[in-house]
Structure formats: C-alpha cells, structure tokens
PDB file of C-alpha atoms in Angstrom:
ATOM      1  CA  MET A   1       4.560  46.654  45.128  1.00  0.00           C
ATOM      2  CA  ARG A   2       6.597  47.111  41.957  1.00  0.00           C
ATOM      3  CA  HIS A   3      10.233  46.014  42.167  1.00  0.00           C
ATOM      4  CA  SER A   4      12.880  47.834  40.153  1.00  0.00           C
ATOM      5  CA  LYS A   5      16.600  48.528  40.066  1.00  0.00           C
ATOM      6  CA  LEU A   6      18.159  51.538  41.735  1.00  0.00           C
ATOM      7  CA  LEU A   7      21.425  50.999  39.864  1.00  0.00           C
ATOM      8  CA  ASP A   8      22.244  49.223  36.626  1.00  0.00           C
ATOM      9  CA  SER A   9      23.122  46.169  38.652  1.00  0.00           C
ATOM     10  CA  GLU A  10      21.437  43.283  40.424  1.00  0.00           C
ATOM     11  CA  ARG A  11      23.087  44.495  43.609  1.00  0.00           C
ATOM     12  CA  PHE A  12      20.719  47.349  44.429  1.00  0.00           C
ATOM     13  CA  LYS A  13      16.959  47.025  44.007  1.00  0.00           C
ATOM     14  CA  THR A  14      14.029  49.204  45.025  1.00  0.00           C
ATOM     15  CA  LEU A  15      10.574  48.228  46.170  1.00  0.00           C
ATOM     16  CA  SER A  16       8.629  51.442  45.648  1.00  0.00           C
ATOM     17  CA  GLU A  17       8.763  54.917  44.223  1.00  0.00           C
ATOM     18  CA  LYS A  18       7.534  57.056  47.105  1.00  0.00           C
ATOM     19  CA  GLU A  19       9.198  60.320  48.061  1.00  0.00           C
ATOM     20  CA  SER A  20      11.279  59.632  51.170  1.00  0.00           C
ATOM     21  CA  PRO A  21      13.919  56.867  51.030  1.00  0.00           C
ATOM     22  CA  THR A  22      14.677  54.341  53.702  1.00  0.00           C
ATOM     23  CA  ALA A  23      17.783  52.241  53.097  1.00  0.00           C
ATOM     24  CA  PHE A  24      17.998  48.736  54.540  1.00  0.00           C
ATOM     25  CA  PRO A  25      21.548  47.411  54.883  1.00  0.00           C
ATOM     26  CA  LYS A  26      20.896  43.932  56.133  1.00  0.00           C
ATOM     27  CA  GLY A  27      22.715  40.856  57.249  1.00  0.00           C
ATOM     28  CA  PRO A  28      21.893  37.246  56.363  1.00  0.00           C
ATOM     29  CA  TRP A  29      19.502  35.113  58.332  1.00  0.00           C
ATOM     30  CA  VAL A  30      21.510  32.231  59.594  1.00  0.00           C
ATOM     31  CA  ALA A  31      18.488  30.065  60.353  1.00  0.00           C
ATOM     32  CA  GLY A  32      17.560  27.869  57.426  1.00  0.00           C
ATOM     33  CA  LYS A  33      15.422  30.334  55.504  1.00  0.00           C
ATOM     34  CA  GLY A  34      18.146  31.734  53.312  1.00  0.00           C
ATOM     35  CA  GLY A  35      18.950  35.427  53.144  1.00  0.00           C
ATOM     36  CA  GLY A  36      19.553  38.260  50.778  1.00  0.00           C
ATOM     37  CA  PHE A  37      17.058  40.279  48.784  1.00  0.00           C
ATOM     38  CA  GLU A  38      15.014  37.250  47.730  1.00  0.00           C
ATOM     39  CA  ALA A  39      13.917  36.440  51.310  1.00  0.00           C
ATOM     40  CA  PRO A  40      10.091  36.710  51.162  1.00  0.00           C
ATOM     41  CA  LEU A  41       9.473  38.064  54.670  1.00  0.00           C
ATOM     42  CA  LEU A  42      12.030  40.804  54.133  1.00  0.00           C
ATOM     43  CA  ARG A  43      10.218  41.759  50.926  1.00  0.00           C
ATOM     44  CA  LYS A  44       6.920  41.689  52.796  1.00  0.00           C
ATOM     45  CA  PHE A  45       8.285  44.092  55.399  1.00  0.00           C
ATOM     46  CA  ALA A  46       9.820  46.349  52.736  1.00  0.00           C
ATOM     47  CA  ASP A  47       6.457  46.548  50.990  1.00  0.00           C
ATOM     48  CA  LYS A  48       4.831  47.487  54.303  1.00  0.00           C
ATOM     49  CA  VAL A  49       7.288  50.362  54.778  1.00  0.00           C
ATOM     50  CA  ALA A  50       6.791  51.448  51.167  1.00  0.00           C
ATOM     51  CA  SER A  51       3.032  51.513  51.744  1.00  0.00           C
ATOM     52  CA  ALA A  52       3.682  53.948  54.606  1.00  0.00           C
ATOM     53  CA  GLY A  53       5.073  56.419  52.072  1.00  0.00           C
ATOM     54  CA  TYR A  54       8.750  55.606  51.814  1.00  0.00           C
ATOM     55  CA  PHE A  55      11.107  54.947  48.925  1.00  0.00           C
ATOM     56  CA  VAL A  56      12.536  51.639  50.105  1.00  0.00           C
ATOM     57  CA  VAL A  57      15.865  50.135  49.094  1.00  0.00           C
ATOM     58  CA  VAL A  58      16.937  46.594  49.909  1.00  0.00           C
ATOM     59  CA  PRO A  59      20.590  46.326  48.872  1.00  0.00           C
ATOM     60  CA  ASP A  60      22.160  42.985  48.087  1.00  0.00           C
ATOM     61  CA  LEU A  61      25.367  43.628  49.977  1.00  0.00           C
ATOM     62  CA  PHE A  62      26.398  39.993  49.587  1.00  0.00           C
ATOM     63  CA  ASN A  63      26.814  40.261  45.813  1.00  0.00           C
ATOM     64  CA  ASN A  64      24.175  37.615  45.149  1.00  0.00           C
ATOM     65  CA  ASP A  65      25.821  35.253  47.631  1.00  0.00           C
ATOM     66  CA  PRO A  66      23.664  35.176  50.796  1.00  0.00           C
ATOM     67  CA  TYR A  67      24.278  32.455  53.338  1.00  0.00           C
ATOM     68  CA  ASN A  68      22.912  29.068  52.296  1.00  0.00           C
ATOM     69  CA  PRO A  69      22.399  26.676  55.237  1.00  0.00           C
ATOM     70  CA  ALA A  70      23.299  23.782  52.940  1.00  0.00           C
ATOM     71  CA  THR A  71      26.853  25.114  52.647  1.00  0.00           C
ATOM     72  CA  SER A  72      29.688  25.612  55.124  1.00  0.00           C
ATOM     73  CA  PHE A  73      29.068  28.612  57.354  1.00  0.00           C
ATOM     74  CA  ASP A  74      32.725  28.840  58.332  1.00  0.00           C
ATOM     75  CA  ALA A  75      33.771  29.064  54.695  1.00  0.00           C
ATOM     76  CA  TRP A  76      31.061  31.575  53.819  1.00  0.00           C
ATOM     77  CA  ILE A  77      31.749  33.923  56.732  1.00  0.00           C
ATOM     78  CA  GLN A  78      35.348  34.391  55.648  1.00  0.00           C
ATOM     79  CA  ASN A  79      34.131  36.444  52.688  1.00  0.00           C
ATOM     80  CA  HIS A  80      31.181  38.149  54.382  1.00  0.00           C
ATOM     81  CA  GLN A  81      32.343  39.945  57.511  1.00  0.00           C
ATOM     82  CA  PRO A  82      29.758  42.577  58.569  1.00  0.00           C
ATOM     83  CA  LEU A  83      32.232  45.457  58.524  1.00  0.00           C
ATOM     84  CA  ASP A  84      33.124  44.543  54.950  1.00  0.00           C
ATOM     85  CA  LEU A  85      29.529  45.391  54.012  1.00  0.00           C
ATOM     86  CA  VAL A  86      29.720  48.990  55.233  1.00  0.00           C
ATOM     87  CA  PRO A  87      31.279  50.463  52.045  1.00  0.00           C
ATOM     88  CA  GLY A  88      28.461  49.012  49.934  1.00  0.00           C
ATOM     89  CA  ALA A  89      25.862  50.407  52.326  1.00  0.00           C
ATOM     90  CA  LYS A  90      27.513  53.827  52.153  1.00  0.00           C
ATOM     91  CA  GLN A  91      27.324  53.652  48.360  1.00  0.00           C
ATOM     92  CA  VAL A  92      23.564  53.152  48.602  1.00  0.00           C
ATOM     93  CA  ILE A  93      23.176  56.156  50.899  1.00  0.00           C
ATOM     94  CA  GLU A  94      25.333  58.377  48.696  1.00  0.00           C
ATOM     95  CA  LEU A  95      23.310  57.392  45.645  1.00  0.00           C
ATOM     96  CA  LEU A  96      20.016  58.239  47.344  1.00  0.00           C
ATOM     97  CA  TYR A  97      21.248  61.712  48.217  1.00  0.00           C
ATOM     98  CA  LYS A  98      22.528  62.160  44.673  1.00  0.00           C
ATOM     99  CA  LYS A  99      19.056  61.247  43.439  1.00  0.00           C
ATOM    100  CA  GLY A 100      17.728  64.236  45.379  1.00  0.00           C
ATOM    101  CA  PHE A 101      16.372  62.789  48.602  1.00  0.00           C
ATOM    102  CA  SER A 102      16.801  65.027  51.626  1.00  0.00           C
ATOM    103  CA  SER A 103      16.888  62.396  54.372  1.00  0.00           C
ATOM    104  CA  VAL A 104      17.722  58.723  54.604  1.00  0.00           C
ATOM    105  CA  GLY A 105      17.164  56.255  57.440  1.00  0.00           C
ATOM    106  CA  ALA A 106      18.177  52.636  57.847  1.00  0.00           C
ATOM    107  CA  VAL A 107      16.924  49.441  59.456  1.00  0.00           C
ATOM    108  CA  GLY A 108      19.267  46.556  60.206  1.00  0.00           C
ATOM    109  CA  PHE A 109      18.235  43.052  61.171  1.00  0.00           C
ATOM    110  CA  CYS A 110      20.607  40.590  62.862  1.00  0.00           C
ATOM    111  CA  TRP A 111      23.985  41.102  61.160  1.00  0.00           C
ATOM    112  CA  GLY A 112      22.564  44.093  59.344  1.00  0.00           C
ATOM    113  CA  ALA A 113      22.319  45.743  62.764  1.00  0.00           C
ATOM    114  CA  LYS A 114      26.113  45.784  62.970  1.00  0.00           C
ATOM    115  CA  VAL A 115      26.281  47.529  59.595  1.00  0.00           C
ATOM    116  CA  VAL A 116      23.618  50.048  60.574  1.00  0.00           C
ATOM    117  CA  VAL A 117      25.280  50.838  63.911  1.00  0.00           C
ATOM    118  CA  GLU A 118      28.550  51.477  62.083  1.00  0.00           C
ATOM    119  CA  LEU A 119      26.705  53.909  59.828  1.00  0.00           C
ATOM    120  CA  ALA A 120      25.114  55.536  62.880  1.00  0.00           C
ATOM    121  CA  LYS A 121      28.569  56.536  64.121  1.00  0.00           C
ATOM    122  CA  GLY A 122      28.482  59.296  61.504  1.00  0.00           C
ATOM    123  CA  ASN A 123      25.834  61.693  60.249  1.00  0.00           C
ATOM    124  CA  SER A 124      25.005  60.395  56.775  1.00  0.00           C
ATOM    125  CA  LEU A 125      21.733  58.966  58.129  1.00  0.00           C
ATOM    126  CA  LYS A 126      18.983  60.794  60.004  1.00  0.00           C
ATOM    127  CA  ALA A 127      17.855  57.888  62.181  1.00  0.00           C
ATOM    128  CA  VAL A 128      18.230  54.119  62.432  1.00  0.00           C
ATOM    129  CA  VAL A 129      16.542  51.036  63.832  1.00  0.00           C
ATOM    130  CA  VAL A 130      18.236  47.789  64.777  1.00  0.00           C
ATOM    131  CA  ALA A 131      16.268  44.624  65.466  1.00  0.00           C
ATOM    132  CA  HIS A 132      17.603  41.585  67.345  1.00  0.00           C
ATOM    133  CA  PRO A 133      21.192  42.761  66.714  1.00  0.00           C
ATOM    134  CA  SER A 134      24.208  40.520  66.261  1.00  0.00           C
ATOM    135  CA  LEU A 135      27.852  41.426  66.915  1.00  0.00           C
ATOM    136  CA  VAL A 136      26.990  44.906  68.215  1.00  0.00           C
ATOM    137  CA  THR A 137      29.050  45.900  71.269  1.00  0.00           C
ATOM    138  CA  VAL A 138      28.644  48.401  74.078  1.00  0.00           C
ATOM    139  CA  GLN A 139      31.538  50.345  72.548  1.00  0.00           C
ATOM    140  CA  ASP A 140      29.604  50.514  69.282  1.00  0.00           C
ATOM    141  CA  ILE A 141      26.594  52.022  71.031  1.00  0.00           C
ATOM    142  CA  GLN A 142      28.801  54.533  72.823  1.00  0.00           C
ATOM    143  CA  GLU A 143      29.902  55.842  69.423  1.00  0.00           C
ATOM    144  CA  VAL A 144      26.404  56.290  67.972  1.00  0.00           C
ATOM    145  CA  GLU A 145      25.753  59.917  66.943  1.00  0.00           C
ATOM    146  CA  ILE A 146      22.175  59.859  65.615  1.00  0.00           C
ATOM    147  CA  PRO A 147      18.723  58.758  66.852  1.00  0.00           C
ATOM    148  CA  ILE A 148      18.553  54.996  67.293  1.00  0.00           C
ATOM    149  CA  ALA A 149      15.834  52.509  68.228  1.00  0.00           C
ATOM    150  CA  ILE A 150      16.775  49.038  69.436  1.00  0.00           C
ATOM    151  CA  LEU A 151      14.171  46.255  69.372  1.00  0.00           C
ATOM    152  CA  ALA A 152      15.350  43.124  71.146  1.00  0.00           C
ATOM    153  CA  ALA A 153      14.036  39.697  72.107  1.00  0.00           C
ATOM    154  CA  GLU A 154      13.565  38.196  75.551  1.00  0.00           C
ATOM    155  CA  PHE A 155      14.913  34.840  74.404  1.00  0.00           C
ATOM    156  CA  ASP A 156      17.876  35.965  72.328  1.00  0.00           C
ATOM    157  CA  THR A 157      21.035  33.979  73.000  1.00  0.00           C
ATOM    158  CA  ILE A 158      23.078  35.999  70.492  1.00  0.00           C
ATOM    159  CA  THR A 159      22.510  39.400  72.109  1.00  0.00           C
ATOM    160  CA  PRO A 160      20.655  38.600  75.333  1.00  0.00           C
ATOM    161  CA  PRO A 161      18.601  41.087  77.349  1.00  0.00           C
ATOM    162  CA  ALA A 162      21.485  41.704  79.761  1.00  0.00           C
ATOM    163  CA  ILE A 163      23.523  43.167  76.896  1.00  0.00           C
ATOM    164  CA  ILE A 164      20.546  45.152  75.633  1.00  0.00           C
ATOM    165  CA  GLU A 165      20.178  46.690  79.085  1.00  0.00           C
ATOM    166  CA  GLN A 166      23.800  47.817  78.850  1.00  0.00           C
ATOM    167  CA  PHE A 167      22.948  49.445  75.526  1.00  0.00           C
ATOM    168  CA  ARG A 168      20.016  51.172  77.224  1.00  0.00           C
ATOM    169  CA  ASP A 169      22.252  52.468  80.027  1.00  0.00           C
ATOM    170  CA  VAL A 170      24.733  53.904  77.527  1.00  0.00           C
ATOM    171  CA  LEU A 171      22.001  55.667  75.577  1.00  0.00           C
ATOM    172  CA  GLU A 172      20.262  57.022  78.667  1.00  0.00           C
ATOM    173  CA  ALA A 173      23.593  58.571  79.649  1.00  0.00           C
ATOM    174  CA  LYS A 174      23.590  60.418  76.306  1.00  0.00           C
ATOM    175  CA  PRO A 175      20.297  62.380  76.377  1.00  0.00           C
ATOM    176  CA  GLU A 176      21.418  64.427  73.384  1.00  0.00           C
ATOM    177  CA  ILE A 177      21.029  61.253  71.285  1.00  0.00           C
ATOM    178  CA  LYS A 178      17.354  60.372  70.973  1.00  0.00           C
ATOM    179  CA  SER A 179      16.836  56.674  71.596  1.00  0.00           C
ATOM    180  CA  PHE A 180      14.249  53.996  72.194  1.00  0.00           C
ATOM    181  CA  VAL A 181      14.992  50.524  73.557  1.00  0.00           C
ATOM    182  CA  GLN A 182      12.444  47.752  73.988  1.00  0.00           C
ATOM    183  CA  ILE A 183      12.829  44.083  74.867  1.00  0.00           C
ATOM    184  CA  TYR A 184       9.861  42.107  73.547  1.00  0.00           C
ATOM    185  CA  PRO A 185       8.636  39.300  75.828  1.00  0.00           C
ATOM    186  CA  GLY A 186       8.128  35.776  74.608  1.00  0.00           C
ATOM    187  CA  VAL A 187      10.082  36.094  71.352  1.00  0.00           C
ATOM    188  CA  ALA A 188      13.464  34.875  70.123  1.00  0.00           C
ATOM    189  CA  HIS A 189      16.241  36.174  67.889  1.00  0.00           C
ATOM    190  CA  GLY A 190      14.977  37.001  64.407  1.00  0.00           C
ATOM    191  CA  TRP A 191      11.317  37.354  65.343  1.00  0.00           C
ATOM    192  CA  THR A 192      10.671  40.546  63.361  1.00  0.00           C
ATOM    193  CA  ILE A 193      11.649  39.163  59.984  1.00  0.00           C
ATOM    194  CA  ARG A 194      11.729  35.381  60.410  1.00  0.00           C
ATOM    195  CA  TYR A 195       8.443  34.104  61.727  1.00  0.00           C
ATOM    196  CA  ASP A 196       5.790  31.471  61.031  1.00  0.00           C
ATOM    197  CA  LEU A 197       2.970  32.962  58.957  1.00  0.00           C
ATOM    198  CA  ASP A 198       0.647  30.279  60.341  1.00  0.00           C
ATOM    199  CA  ASN A 199       1.346  31.261  63.951  1.00  0.00           C
ATOM    200  CA  PRO A 200      -0.918  34.200  64.941  1.00  0.00           C
ATOM    201  CA  GLU A 201       1.180  35.084  67.989  1.00  0.00           C
ATOM    202  CA  GLU A 202       4.416  35.250  65.997  1.00  0.00           C
ATOM    203  CA  VAL A 203       2.757  37.302  63.264  1.00  0.00           C
ATOM    204  CA  ALA A 204       1.283  39.724  65.814  1.00  0.00           C
ATOM    205  CA  ALA A 205       4.638  40.197  67.557  1.00  0.00           C
ATOM    206  CA  ALA A 206       6.420  40.826  64.257  1.00  0.00           C
ATOM    207  CA  GLU A 207       3.793  43.271  63.039  1.00  0.00           C
ATOM    208  CA  GLU A 208       3.875  45.224  66.304  1.00  0.00           C
ATOM    209  CA  ALA A 209       7.655  45.595  66.094  1.00  0.00           C
ATOM    210  CA  GLN A 210       7.546  46.516  62.418  1.00  0.00           C
ATOM    211  CA  THR A 211       5.011  49.240  63.139  1.00  0.00           C
ATOM    212  CA  LYS A 212       7.280  50.589  65.892  1.00  0.00           C
ATOM    213  CA  MET A 213      10.101  50.805  63.330  1.00  0.00           C
ATOM    214  CA  ILE A 214       7.984  52.861  60.949  1.00  0.00           C
ATOM    215  CA  VAL A 215       6.753  55.156  63.727  1.00  0.00           C
ATOM    216  CA  TRP A 216      10.355  55.759  64.801  1.00  0.00           C
ATOM    217  CA  LEU A 217      11.550  56.662  61.314  1.00  0.00           C
ATOM    218  CA  ASP A 218       8.498  58.867  60.787  1.00  0.00           C
ATOM    219  CA  LYS A 219       9.824  61.139  63.545  1.00  0.00           C
ATOM    220  CA  PHE A 220      13.053  61.937  61.731  1.00  0.00           C
ATOM    221  CA  LEU A 221      12.689  61.451  57.981  1.00  0.00           C
ATOM    222  CA  GLN A 222      11.357  64.237  55.810  1.00  0.00           C
ATOM    223  CA  CYS A 223       8.976  63.088  53.090  1.00  0.00           C
ATOM    224  CA  LYS A 224      10.305  65.326  50.351  1.00  0.00           C
ATOM    225  CA  THR A 225      12.978  65.512  47.701  1.00  0.00           C
ATOM    226  CA  THR A 226      15.424  68.347  47.142  1.00  0.00           C
TER     227      THR A 226
END
C-alpha cells in the first residue's frame, strides 16, 4: 500500500487513497516493540483496513517521539499524557472533513483507546473501536455518545475483564448508543496489534479481532465523499 502525507508534515501520514476515511489516534505500545507510525504491525493492520476500501490515517500524535523501552518511561510519560493527544487527533478529524469526506471513524489501541473514547464523547466521529484499552474508566464509557465496540483480552492486567464487564453494563443501560463488547479468551493485553507472526494462534486471534473492527466500522461509515 502506498504511503503518503496527509499534511505537509511528518506528523500525519496516510496509507491509502480510498474513498472513506478511518482515523487512527493511537497510543504507544509499552512492551519492547516501540511505537508510533513506524511500528510494522500497526502498518500491516492499516493496510488491511485500506484494502477493505477505507482512506486510512495513522497520525503520529507523539511528534516523532514514541516510547522507547531503552529510555525512562517515567520521564517520557510526563510529556505524553493521553489527554494531551486529543487536540492533535481532533486536528486530523477536522482535516478529513475539510478534504470532503462525509464520515470518519476511529480505532484506538491501548493508550489510543483513551484518546478515542474522549473523542467518542462528542459527535465528530460516526463510530469507534477500542482494543485492549488502557486508562479508560467507567465514567468515560458513561459519557460516550456514538456507536462503540470494545474488544478486550481475557488475560489483561491493565484493564481486566471485570472492568470490561462494567463497561458492558453501562452500555447495555444505554440502548440508544449502539455497542458491541467482546472479551477474547486466551489472549493478553495488546494481542490485536502486538503479536508473534510465527505463532499461528496469536496471528489467528489478531486477525479475527481486526476483521471484527472492520465489520463494525462498515456499519456506520459511508464510503463516499461530499
């Protein structure tokens, strides 16, 4: 898939030129495989979504400074709080609408889930997906105003299944907000975008979840420009 810039900056890059955009505000992967736009499995997933007919954007919300496991996490996090990334994500969405797209969705992984849920508290997006979320609270979910899918892991110590079930309860009490919640058995935090390519079971689990994400967005995003 051809990579190009959405803006005259290294901060925003696109992975396809299809007709319906899907923005991906994302958090870093704090697990030894780096983070940011250059992460190969994120690119692989973005290409998969692009192949399904979407204009895909992977914004570098960390200003070319993703978390590096070789450096101090405590020092890095001081300048990369998830809520500080929301304005940059909003800029991406605004730009896509200015370019003429009629609907935009978002997928957030790990920390990116916190960013996406913040965006879902308004109506700038049509639908969102969060996978193995970090830092998302029950209060956050109570404030969601648009369709949301939550894909979680059975063995997630960051947001364990008990918390995910609370999210489910909140959403089921709001039938006007379309939602889908699934806890995947046998997988751990990060499984959708940080997996071993040589492990068939991990690959299969990731691909199943990724397909669910695309199917969810297909329900709400219009494949046309204005």
